[in-house]
Short mmCIF file of C-alpha atoms in Angstrom, two decimals:
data_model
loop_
_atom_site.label_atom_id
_atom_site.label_comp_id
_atom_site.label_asym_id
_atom_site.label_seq_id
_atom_site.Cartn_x
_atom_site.Cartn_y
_atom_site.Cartn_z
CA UNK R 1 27.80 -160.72 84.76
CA UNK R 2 24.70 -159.92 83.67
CA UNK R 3 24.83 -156.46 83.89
CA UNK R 4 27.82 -156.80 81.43
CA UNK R 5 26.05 -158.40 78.99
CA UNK R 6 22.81 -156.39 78.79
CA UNK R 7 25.39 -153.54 78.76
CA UNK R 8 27.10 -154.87 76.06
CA UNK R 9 23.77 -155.43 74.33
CA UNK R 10 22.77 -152.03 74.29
CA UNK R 11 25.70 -150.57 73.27
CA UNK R 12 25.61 -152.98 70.08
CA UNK R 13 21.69 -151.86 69.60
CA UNK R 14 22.60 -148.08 69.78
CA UNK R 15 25.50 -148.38 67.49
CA UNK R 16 23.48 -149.65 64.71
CA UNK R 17 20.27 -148.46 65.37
CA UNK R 18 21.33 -144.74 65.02
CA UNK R 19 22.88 -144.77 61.16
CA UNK R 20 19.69 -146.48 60.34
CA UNK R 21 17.78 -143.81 61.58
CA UNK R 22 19.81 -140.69 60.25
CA UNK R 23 19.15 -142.51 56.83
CA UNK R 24 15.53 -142.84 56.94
CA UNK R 25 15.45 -139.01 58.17
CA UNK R 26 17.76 -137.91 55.41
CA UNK R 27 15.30 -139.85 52.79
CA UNK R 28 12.18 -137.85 54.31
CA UNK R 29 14.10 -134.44 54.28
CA UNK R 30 14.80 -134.37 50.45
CA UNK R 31 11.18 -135.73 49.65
CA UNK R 32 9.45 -133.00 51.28
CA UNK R 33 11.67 -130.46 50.06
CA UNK R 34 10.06 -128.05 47.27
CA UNK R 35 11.31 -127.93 44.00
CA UNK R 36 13.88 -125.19 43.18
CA UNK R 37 12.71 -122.39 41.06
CA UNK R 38 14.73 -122.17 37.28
CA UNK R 39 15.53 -118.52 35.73
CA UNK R 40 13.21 -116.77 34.07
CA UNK R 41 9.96 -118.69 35.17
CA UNK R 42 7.78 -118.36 37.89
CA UNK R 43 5.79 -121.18 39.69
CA UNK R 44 1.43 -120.30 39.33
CA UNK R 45 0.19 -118.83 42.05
CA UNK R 46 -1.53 -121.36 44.41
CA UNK R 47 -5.74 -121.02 43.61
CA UNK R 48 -6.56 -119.10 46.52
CA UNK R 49 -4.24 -116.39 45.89
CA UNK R 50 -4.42 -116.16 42.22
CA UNK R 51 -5.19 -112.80 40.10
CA UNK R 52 -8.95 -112.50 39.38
CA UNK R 53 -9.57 -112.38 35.42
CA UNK R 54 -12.54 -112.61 33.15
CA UNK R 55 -14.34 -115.96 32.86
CA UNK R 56 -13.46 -117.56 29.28
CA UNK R 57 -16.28 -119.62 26.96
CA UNK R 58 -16.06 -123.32 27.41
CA UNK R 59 -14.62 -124.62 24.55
CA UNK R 60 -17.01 -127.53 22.77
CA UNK R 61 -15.32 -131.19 23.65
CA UNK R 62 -13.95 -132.69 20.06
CA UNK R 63 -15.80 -135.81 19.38
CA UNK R 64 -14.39 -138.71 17.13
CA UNK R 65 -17.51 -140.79 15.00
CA UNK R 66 -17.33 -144.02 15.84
CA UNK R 67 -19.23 -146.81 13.51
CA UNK R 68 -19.84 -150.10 14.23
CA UNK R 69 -17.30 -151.68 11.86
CA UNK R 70 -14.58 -150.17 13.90
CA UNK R 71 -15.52 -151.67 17.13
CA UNK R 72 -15.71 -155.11 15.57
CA UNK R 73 -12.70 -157.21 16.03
CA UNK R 74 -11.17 -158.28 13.06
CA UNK R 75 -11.74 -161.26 11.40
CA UNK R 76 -9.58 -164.41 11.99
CA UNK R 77 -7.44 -165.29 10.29
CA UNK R 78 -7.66 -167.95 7.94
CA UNK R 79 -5.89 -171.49 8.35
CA UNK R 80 -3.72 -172.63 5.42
CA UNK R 81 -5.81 -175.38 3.83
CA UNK R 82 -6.81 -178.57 6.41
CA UNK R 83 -3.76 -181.05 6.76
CA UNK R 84 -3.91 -184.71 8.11
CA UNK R 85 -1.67 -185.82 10.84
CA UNK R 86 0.51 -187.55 7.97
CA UNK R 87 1.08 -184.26 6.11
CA UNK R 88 1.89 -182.21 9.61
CA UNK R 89 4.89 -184.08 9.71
CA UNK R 90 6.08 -182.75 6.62
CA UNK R 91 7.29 -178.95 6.45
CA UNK R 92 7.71 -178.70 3.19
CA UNK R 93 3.78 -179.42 2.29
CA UNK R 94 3.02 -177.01 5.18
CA UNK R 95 4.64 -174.39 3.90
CA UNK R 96 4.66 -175.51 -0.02
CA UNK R 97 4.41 -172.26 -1.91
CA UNK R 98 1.27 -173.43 -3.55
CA UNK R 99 -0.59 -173.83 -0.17
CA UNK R 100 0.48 -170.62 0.80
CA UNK R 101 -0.40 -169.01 -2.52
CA UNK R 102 -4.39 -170.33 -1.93
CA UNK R 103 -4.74 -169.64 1.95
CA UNK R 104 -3.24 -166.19 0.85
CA UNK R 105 -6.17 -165.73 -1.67
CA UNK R 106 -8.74 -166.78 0.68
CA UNK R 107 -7.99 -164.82 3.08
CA UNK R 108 -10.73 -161.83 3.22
CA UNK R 109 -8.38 -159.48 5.19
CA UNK R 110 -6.68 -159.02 1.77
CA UNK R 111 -7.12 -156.34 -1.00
CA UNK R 112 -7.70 -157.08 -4.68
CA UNK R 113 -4.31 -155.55 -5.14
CA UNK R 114 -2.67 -158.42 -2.99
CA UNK R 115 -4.97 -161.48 -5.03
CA UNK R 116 -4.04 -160.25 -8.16
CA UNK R 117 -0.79 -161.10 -7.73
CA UNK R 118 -1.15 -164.41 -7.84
CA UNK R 119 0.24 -165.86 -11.04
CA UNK R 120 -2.53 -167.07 -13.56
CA UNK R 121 -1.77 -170.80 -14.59
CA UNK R 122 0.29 -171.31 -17.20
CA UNK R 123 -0.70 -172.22 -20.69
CA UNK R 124 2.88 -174.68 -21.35
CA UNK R 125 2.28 -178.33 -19.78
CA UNK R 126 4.19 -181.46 -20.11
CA UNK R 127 2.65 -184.13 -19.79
CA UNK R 128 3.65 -188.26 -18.74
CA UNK R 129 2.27 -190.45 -21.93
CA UNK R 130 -0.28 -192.89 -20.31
CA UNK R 131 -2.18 -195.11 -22.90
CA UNK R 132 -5.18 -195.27 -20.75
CA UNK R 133 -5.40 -191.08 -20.38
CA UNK R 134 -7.49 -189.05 -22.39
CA UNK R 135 -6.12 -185.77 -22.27
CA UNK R 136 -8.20 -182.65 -22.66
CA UNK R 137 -6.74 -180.00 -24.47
CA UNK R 138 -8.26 -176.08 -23.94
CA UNK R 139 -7.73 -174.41 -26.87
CA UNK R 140 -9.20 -170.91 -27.87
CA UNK R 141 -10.38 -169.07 -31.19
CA UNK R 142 -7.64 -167.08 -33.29
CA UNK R 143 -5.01 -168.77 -30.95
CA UNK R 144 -2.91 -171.86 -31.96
CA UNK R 145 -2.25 -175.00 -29.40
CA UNK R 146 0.32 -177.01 -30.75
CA UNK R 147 1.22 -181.13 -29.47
CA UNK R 148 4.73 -182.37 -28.85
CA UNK R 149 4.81 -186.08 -29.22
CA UNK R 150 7.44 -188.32 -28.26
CA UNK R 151 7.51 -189.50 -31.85
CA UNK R 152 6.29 -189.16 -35.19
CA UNK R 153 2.68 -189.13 -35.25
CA UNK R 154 1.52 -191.18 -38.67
CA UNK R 155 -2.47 -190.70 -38.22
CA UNK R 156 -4.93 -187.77 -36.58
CA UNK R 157 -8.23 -188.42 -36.82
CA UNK R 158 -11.20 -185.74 -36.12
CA UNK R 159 -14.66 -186.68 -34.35
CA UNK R 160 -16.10 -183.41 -36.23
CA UNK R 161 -13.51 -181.70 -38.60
CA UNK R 162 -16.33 -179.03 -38.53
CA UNK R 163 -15.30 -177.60 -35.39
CA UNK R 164 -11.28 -177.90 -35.27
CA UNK R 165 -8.55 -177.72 -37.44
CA UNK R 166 -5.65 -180.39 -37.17
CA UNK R 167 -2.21 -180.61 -38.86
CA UNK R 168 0.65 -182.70 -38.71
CA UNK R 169 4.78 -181.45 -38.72
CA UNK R 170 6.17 -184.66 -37.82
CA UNK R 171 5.80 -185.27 -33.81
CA UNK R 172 4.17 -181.88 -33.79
CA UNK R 173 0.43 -181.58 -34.13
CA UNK R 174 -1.58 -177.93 -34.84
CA UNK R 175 -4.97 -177.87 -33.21
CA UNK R 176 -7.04 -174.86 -33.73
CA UNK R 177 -10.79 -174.11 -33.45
CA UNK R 178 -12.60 -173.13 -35.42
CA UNK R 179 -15.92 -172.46 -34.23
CA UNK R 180 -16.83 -169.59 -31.91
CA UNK R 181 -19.30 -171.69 -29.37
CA UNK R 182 -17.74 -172.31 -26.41
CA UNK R 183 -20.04 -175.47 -25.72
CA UNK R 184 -18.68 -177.41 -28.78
CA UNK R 185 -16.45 -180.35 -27.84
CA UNK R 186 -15.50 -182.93 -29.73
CA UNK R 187 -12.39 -186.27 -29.52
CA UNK R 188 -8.88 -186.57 -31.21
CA UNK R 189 -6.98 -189.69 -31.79
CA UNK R 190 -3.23 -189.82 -32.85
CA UNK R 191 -1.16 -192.68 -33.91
CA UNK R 192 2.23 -193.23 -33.95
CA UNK R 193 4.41 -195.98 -35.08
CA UNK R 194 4.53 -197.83 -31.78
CA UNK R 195 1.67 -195.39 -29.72
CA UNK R 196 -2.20 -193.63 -29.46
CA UNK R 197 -3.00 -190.57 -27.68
CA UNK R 198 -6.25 -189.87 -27.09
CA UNK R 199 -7.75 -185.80 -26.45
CA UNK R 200 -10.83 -183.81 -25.54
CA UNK R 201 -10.78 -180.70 -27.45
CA UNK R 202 -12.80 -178.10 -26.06
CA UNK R 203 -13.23 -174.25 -26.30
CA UNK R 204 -12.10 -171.77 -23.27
CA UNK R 205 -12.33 -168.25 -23.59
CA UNK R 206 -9.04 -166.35 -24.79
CA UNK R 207 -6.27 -166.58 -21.66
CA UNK R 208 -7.42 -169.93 -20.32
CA UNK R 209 -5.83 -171.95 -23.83
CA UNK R 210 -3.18 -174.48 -23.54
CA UNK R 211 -0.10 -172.89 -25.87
CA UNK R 212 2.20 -176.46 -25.79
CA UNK R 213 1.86 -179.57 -24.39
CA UNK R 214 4.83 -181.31 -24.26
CA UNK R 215 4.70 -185.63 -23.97
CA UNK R 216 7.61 -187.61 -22.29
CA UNK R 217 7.60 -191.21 -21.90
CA UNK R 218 8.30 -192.57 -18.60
CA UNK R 219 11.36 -193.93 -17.88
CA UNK R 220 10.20 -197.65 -18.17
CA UNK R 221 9.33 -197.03 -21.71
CA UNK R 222 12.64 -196.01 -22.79
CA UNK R 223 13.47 -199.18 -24.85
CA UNK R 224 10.50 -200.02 -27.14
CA UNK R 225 9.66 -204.04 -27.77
CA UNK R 226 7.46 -205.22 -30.68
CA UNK R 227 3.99 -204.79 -29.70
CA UNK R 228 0.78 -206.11 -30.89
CA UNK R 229 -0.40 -202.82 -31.27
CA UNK R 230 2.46 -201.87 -33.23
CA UNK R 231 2.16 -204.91 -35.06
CA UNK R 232 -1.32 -204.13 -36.59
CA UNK R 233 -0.03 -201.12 -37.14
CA UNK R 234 2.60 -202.11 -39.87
CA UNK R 235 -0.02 -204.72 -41.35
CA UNK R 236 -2.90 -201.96 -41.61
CA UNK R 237 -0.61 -199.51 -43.70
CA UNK R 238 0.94 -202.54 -45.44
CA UNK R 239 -2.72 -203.27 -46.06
CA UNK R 240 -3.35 -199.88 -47.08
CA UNK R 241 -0.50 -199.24 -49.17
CA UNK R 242 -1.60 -202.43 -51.09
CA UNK R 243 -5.21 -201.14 -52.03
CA UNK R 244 -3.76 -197.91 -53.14
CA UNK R 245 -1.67 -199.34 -55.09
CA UNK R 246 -4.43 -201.65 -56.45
CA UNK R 247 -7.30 -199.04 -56.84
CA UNK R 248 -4.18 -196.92 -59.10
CA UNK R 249 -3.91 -199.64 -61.48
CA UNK R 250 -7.27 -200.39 -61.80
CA UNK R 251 -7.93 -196.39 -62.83
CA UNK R 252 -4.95 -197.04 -65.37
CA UNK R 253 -6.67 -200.08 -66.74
CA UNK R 254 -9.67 -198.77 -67.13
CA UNK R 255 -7.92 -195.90 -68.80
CA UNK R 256 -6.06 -198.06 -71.42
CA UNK R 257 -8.79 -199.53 -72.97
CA UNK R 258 -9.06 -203.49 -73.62
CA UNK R 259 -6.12 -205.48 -74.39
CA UNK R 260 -8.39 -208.21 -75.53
CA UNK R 261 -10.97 -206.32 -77.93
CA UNK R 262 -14.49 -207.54 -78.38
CA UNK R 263 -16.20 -204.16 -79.45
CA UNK R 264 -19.85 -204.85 -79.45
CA UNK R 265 -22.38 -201.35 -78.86
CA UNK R 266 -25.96 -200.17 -78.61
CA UNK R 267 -27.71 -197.55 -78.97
CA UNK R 268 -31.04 -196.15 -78.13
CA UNK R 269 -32.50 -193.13 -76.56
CA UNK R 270 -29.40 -190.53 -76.58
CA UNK R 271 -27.57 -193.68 -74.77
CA UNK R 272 -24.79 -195.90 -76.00
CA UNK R 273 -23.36 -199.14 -74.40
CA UNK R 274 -20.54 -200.84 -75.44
CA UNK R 275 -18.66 -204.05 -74.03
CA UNK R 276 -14.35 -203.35 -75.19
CA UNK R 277 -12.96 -206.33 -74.56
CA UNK R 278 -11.04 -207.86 -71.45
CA UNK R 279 -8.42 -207.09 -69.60
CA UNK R 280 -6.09 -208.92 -67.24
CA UNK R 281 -4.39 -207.49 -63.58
CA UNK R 282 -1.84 -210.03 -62.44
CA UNK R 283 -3.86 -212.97 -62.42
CA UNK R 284 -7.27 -211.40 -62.32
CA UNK R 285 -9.34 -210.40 -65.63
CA UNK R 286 -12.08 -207.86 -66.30
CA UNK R 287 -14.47 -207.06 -68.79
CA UNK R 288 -14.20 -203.94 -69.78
CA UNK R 289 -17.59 -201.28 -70.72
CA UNK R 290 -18.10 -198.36 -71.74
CA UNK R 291 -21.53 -196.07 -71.66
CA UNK R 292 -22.22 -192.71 -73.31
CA UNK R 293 -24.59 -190.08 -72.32
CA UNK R 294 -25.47 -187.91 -75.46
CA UNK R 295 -29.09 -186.92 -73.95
CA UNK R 296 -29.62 -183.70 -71.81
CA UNK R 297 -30.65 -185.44 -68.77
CA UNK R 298 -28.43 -187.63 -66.05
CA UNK R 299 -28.97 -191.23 -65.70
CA UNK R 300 -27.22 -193.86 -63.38
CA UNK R 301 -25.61 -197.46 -64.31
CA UNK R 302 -27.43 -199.85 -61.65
CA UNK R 303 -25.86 -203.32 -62.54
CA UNK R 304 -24.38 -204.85 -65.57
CA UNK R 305 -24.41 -209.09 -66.30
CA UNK R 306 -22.23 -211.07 -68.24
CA UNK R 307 -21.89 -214.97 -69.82
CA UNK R 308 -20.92 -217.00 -72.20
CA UNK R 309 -23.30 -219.49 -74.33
CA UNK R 310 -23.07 -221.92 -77.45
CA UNK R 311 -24.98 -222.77 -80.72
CA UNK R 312 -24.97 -225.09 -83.28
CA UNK R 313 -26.74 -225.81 -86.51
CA UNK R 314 -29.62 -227.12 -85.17
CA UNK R 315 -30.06 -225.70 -81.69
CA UNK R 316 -29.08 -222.62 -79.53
CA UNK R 317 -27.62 -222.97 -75.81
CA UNK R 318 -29.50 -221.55 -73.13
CA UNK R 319 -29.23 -218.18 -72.78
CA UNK R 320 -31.48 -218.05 -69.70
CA UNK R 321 -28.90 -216.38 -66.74
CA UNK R 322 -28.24 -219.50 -64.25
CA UNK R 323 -26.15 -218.79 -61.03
CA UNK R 324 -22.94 -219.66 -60.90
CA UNK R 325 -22.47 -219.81 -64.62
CA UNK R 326 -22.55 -215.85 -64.73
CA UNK R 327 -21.06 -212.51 -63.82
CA UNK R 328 -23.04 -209.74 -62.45
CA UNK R 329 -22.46 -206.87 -60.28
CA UNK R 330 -24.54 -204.25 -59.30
CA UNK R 331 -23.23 -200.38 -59.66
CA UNK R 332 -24.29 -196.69 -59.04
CA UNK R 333 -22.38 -194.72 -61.27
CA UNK R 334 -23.87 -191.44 -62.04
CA UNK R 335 -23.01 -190.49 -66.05
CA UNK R 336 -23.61 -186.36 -66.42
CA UNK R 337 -24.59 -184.80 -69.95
CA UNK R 338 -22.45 -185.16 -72.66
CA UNK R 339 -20.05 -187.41 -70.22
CA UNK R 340 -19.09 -191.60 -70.38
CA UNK R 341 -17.70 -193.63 -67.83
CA UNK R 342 -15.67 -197.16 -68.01
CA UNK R 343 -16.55 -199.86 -65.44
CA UNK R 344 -14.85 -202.85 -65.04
CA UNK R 345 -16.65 -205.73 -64.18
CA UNK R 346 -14.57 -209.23 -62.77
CA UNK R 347 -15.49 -212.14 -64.95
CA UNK R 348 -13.29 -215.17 -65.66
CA UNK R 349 -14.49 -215.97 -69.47
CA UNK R 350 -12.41 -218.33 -72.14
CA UNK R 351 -11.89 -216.65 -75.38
CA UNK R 352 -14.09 -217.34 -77.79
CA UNK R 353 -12.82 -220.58 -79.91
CA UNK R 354 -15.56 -221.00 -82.94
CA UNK R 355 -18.51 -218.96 -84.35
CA UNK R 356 -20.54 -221.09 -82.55
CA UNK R 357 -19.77 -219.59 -79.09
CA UNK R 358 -19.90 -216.28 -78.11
CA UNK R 359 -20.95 -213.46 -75.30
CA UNK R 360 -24.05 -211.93 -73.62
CA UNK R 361 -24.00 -209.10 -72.20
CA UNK R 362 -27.28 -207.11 -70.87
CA UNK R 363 -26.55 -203.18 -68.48
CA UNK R 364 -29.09 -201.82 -66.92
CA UNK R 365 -29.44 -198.08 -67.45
CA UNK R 366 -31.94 -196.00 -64.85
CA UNK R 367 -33.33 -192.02 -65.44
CA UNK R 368 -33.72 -189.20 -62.99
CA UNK R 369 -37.69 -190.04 -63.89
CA UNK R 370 -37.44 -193.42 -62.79
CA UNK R 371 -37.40 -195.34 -66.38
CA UNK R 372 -35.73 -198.31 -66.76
CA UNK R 373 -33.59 -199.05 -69.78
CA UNK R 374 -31.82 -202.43 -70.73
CA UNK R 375 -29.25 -202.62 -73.55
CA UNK R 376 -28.24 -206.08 -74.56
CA UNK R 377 -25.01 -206.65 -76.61
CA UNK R 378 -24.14 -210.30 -78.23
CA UNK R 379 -20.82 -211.12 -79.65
CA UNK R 380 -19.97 -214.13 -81.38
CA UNK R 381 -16.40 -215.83 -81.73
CA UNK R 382 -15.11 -215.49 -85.57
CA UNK R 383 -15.20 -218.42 -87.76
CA UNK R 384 -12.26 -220.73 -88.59
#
């Protein structure tokens, strides 16, 4: 039996030992075969047997310059701007456009070619009304900057009118400078009917100006209550409105001359003082006077004092000036050349009612050299 098997085992060892052999023989055979030869070309000569010819110049080995720069690795590259962990886990402020746009301008790798193409900031900005803001305003010479309010603005007042100009269209303001230094600055106030806005005005050279700024109110503001700003507001103009009206009829009174005539005058020195009469606003009266300047020289009206006092047959009232029982006021009205002016002066007199009363009146008249003049004028009441 066991000649069998080792039999066996040979035969099995033969059979597939020999196509494993004829394969590794067939591999060597083609390696070590030389190449075939292609028409019309010749395989070189092997060294030994080759031709002898003339010995040929060395040609000079080409050499590249090399500087130092070039075998310096490049720069790194530069980070967008530092982020917190809390702004990591937002893409869209990693990759905002605006963070992109400064990493991108930082970056020294970059030509000018590539940082000018980042957009210059734009001169249009609108702008969230905050009362407690003050908002600075760039504006530049021979350029306009106008102001879009969210309503009609009512007052604009100037810290120095000298350096800017401001105009008002409604809710539209015009600033515009003009002075040329660029260190000038100076503070603008609006008011509205219900609002202030405060602004820094300075000077920036041209291209750096603010063209419009455009106010919106936020969206809690969009139904507007009585305020006590907007309160004083309406009292101030009502307040206003009321001295205007009360400084026009006063020039109209003066104007008209006395309705209640006294006509009493000096003169002296190229000068002439008169007391008209009285007048009456509403429930107010005035005594009304009048001085003319015939001299060649300027003089000034410092104070003018009024009262009344009594006589009789046998005695004269006081006519010493006690307080309380007078009118004075003090003035400085300057009277040109050839020129008069009226004054009125408040004084709460009865009409005369007998010869035996009447008025005193004394103005005090002053010169460009100093001298003092006094003109007094007396009228008495008319007999009855």
């Amino acid at each position: 039996m066991n000649r069998t098997f080792w039999a066996g085992f040979g035969m099995a060892v033969v059979v597939i030992l020999l196509p494993v052999l004829f394969l590794i023989d067939a591999r060597s055979s083609v390696d070590s075969r030389p190449p075939e030869k292609s028409p019309g070309k010749t395989s070189p000569p092997p060294p030994d047997q080759a031709e002898p010819t003339a010995s040929l110049p060395a040609l000079p080995e080409a050499r590249v310059p090399v500087s130092p720069s070039s075998l310096a690795p490049p720069p790194p590259l530069t980070p967008l701007a530092s982020l917190s962990p809390r702004e990591m886990e937002h893409p869209e402020i990693v990759f905002s456009p605006e963070r992109i746009r400064r990493s991108l301008a930082k970056d020294p790798r970059l030509g000018k070619s590539l940082r000018r193409t980042v957009p210059k900031p734009s001169g249009i900005r609108t702008i969230v009304y905050d009362p407690t803001h003050v908002t600075t305003v760039k504006t530049a010479v021979s350029h306009v900057t106008l102001i879009d309010l969210p309503e009609e603005a009512k007052e604009v007042y100037l810290g120095d009118a000298k350096l800017f100009l401001a105009e008002v269209f409604g809710p539209r303001v015009k600033v515009k400078p003009i002075t040329w230094n660029p260190k000038e600055t100076t503070n603008m106030i609006v008011y509205t009917l219900h609002r202030q806005f405060a602004f820094r005005l300075r000077v920036v050279p041209e291209g750096e100006e603010d063209d419009l700024l455009t106010f919106y109110l936020p969206r809690s503001d969009t139904v507007v209550n009585l305020t006590p700003l907007r309160q004083k507001m309406e009292k101030d103009l009502a307040l206003r409105e009321q001295g205007d009206l009360r400084k026009a009829a006063l020039k109209t009174l003066r104007r008209a001359g006395a309705s209640e005539p006294v006509g009493v005058f000096s003169e002296k020195n190229g000068l002439r003082a008169a007391f008209l009469g009285f007048s009456s606003l509403g429930k107010e009266r005035y005594a009304l006077f009048e001085v003319r300047n015939k001299s060649r020289r300027a003089v000034r009206l410092s104070g003018i004092r009024l009262r009344l006092f009594k006589s009789s047959l046998f005695w004269e009232g006081r006519r010493e000036w006690v307080e309380g029982e007078d009118f004075s006021r003090g003035y400085r009205l300057e009277i040109l050349p050839n020129g008069k002016r009226r004054v009125l002066l408040p004084a709460d007199l009865p009409p005369l009612s007998s010869s035996r009363e009447g008025y005193l009146a004394e103005l005090w008249i002053e010169g460009d050299s100093g001298g003092r003049q006094t003109f007094r004028l007396e009228a008495k009441g008319h007999p009855r």
